[in-house]
Amino acid sequence: MGIVIDGKALSARVKDEVKARAAEFERERGRKVGLAVVKVGDDPASAIYVRNKIRACEACGILSFSYCFDGGEKQSAVIELIDALNADKRVDGILVQLPLPKHIDEKAVLARISPAKDADGFHTVNAGNLFLGGDATGHIACTPRGIIELIKSTGEPICGKRAVVVGRSNIVGKPVAMLLLQNDATVTVCHSRTKDLKEITRTADILVAAVGKKHIITADMVKRGATVIDVGMNRDDSGLYGDVDFDGVKEIAGYITPVPGGVGPMTIAMLLANTVEGAFSRNE
Ligand code: GUN
């Protein structure tokens, strides 16, 4: 049976480091690190994520500024808020929780965030830096950053490994593929149109499942000894489920992340790390 990677324990260690760095920032600059969290609409999952992010800020000595718009809000109001946050010296990081309601243009909103305050790393400048292998410190998408830390925590090298990412979203699939490539893995990205998915996933030493479909990855799709990272957060009436059929796959995998308690806590920890690193690098 594979070893279950404890995302909660790893995230606690990252948060301890963030807390120390946030205290250092306060000593040096005479103010706390600040993160603005913007929620638009009433998506129940977003409400949970935003609440958890705000709580995590408090626990690490980061000031949080919270803004909630109801779903009927005009795009111009959201843009105006972002302009104000870009100019606000107390704010080091800005996060707009996704998804946004349909009448709001996600690209336009994300493009308005100052790249220097882009705690999620979703701005084209930061996504471009990641693509080019340049310096995107403090501005790398949080879930992909957390996934790399989870893989590294196993002690198994990434260099030279065959990595398969299932899912090609801008939030997870594409950026995690880039990070794996930067870490010298040989990377394949699969998606809804991929033919013979199982043939490809079975070659993976590192398998990242970021599809958003309950238990789409089953034991027969996994190579023995593989490191399996489950990004799925699929809620239904009976609970929260990953993209990986954990009970079956854990018998085959070398290492596996659970849901909950795997990737989720690391996403929040890396958001805090991004915010503090971003604060230090802004030099204001
Ligand atoms: N929605 C799902 N994941 C994320 C994330 O990492 N950041 C934001 N802002 N929204 C999300």
PDB file of C-alpha atoms in Angstrom, residues 32 55 64 69 98-99 118 127 136 139 155 166 183 194 216 225 270:
ATOM      1  CA  LYS A  32       1.863  44.088   8.547  1.00  0.00           C
ATOM      2  CA  ARG A  55      -8.641  32.606   8.669  1.00  0.00           C
ATOM      3  CA  SER A  64      -6.774  40.527   5.384  1.00  0.00           C
ATOM      4  CA  PHE A  69     -20.064  41.657  -3.972  1.00  0.00           C
ATOM      5  CA  LEU A  98     -12.810  32.232  -9.186  1.00  0.00           C
ATOM      6  CA  PRO A  99     -15.133  31.361 -10.801  1.00  0.00           C
ATOM      7  CA  ASP A 118      -1.031  39.213  -8.103  1.00  0.00           C
ATOM      8  CA  ALA A 127       1.806  33.361 -16.256  1.00  0.00           C
ATOM      9  CA  ALA A 136       7.853  34.757 -10.966  1.00  0.00           C
ATOM     10  CA  HIS A 139       3.402  35.179  -8.173  1.00  0.00           C
ATOM     11  CA  GLY A 155      12.012  12.807  -1.202  1.00  0.00           C
ATOM     12  CA  VAL A 166      -4.812  15.197 -16.558  1.00  0.00           C
ATOM     13  CA  ASN A 183      11.864  20.644 -12.466  1.00  0.00           C
ATOM     14  CA  THR A 194      -7.259  12.714 -25.235  1.00  0.00           C
ATOM     15  CA  ILE A 216     -12.168   9.436 -12.841  1.00  0.00           C
ATOM     16  CA  GLY A 225       4.761   2.889  -7.300  1.00  0.00           C
ATOM     17  CA  MET A 270       1.217  28.756  -0.879  1.00  0.00           C
TER      18      MET A 270
END
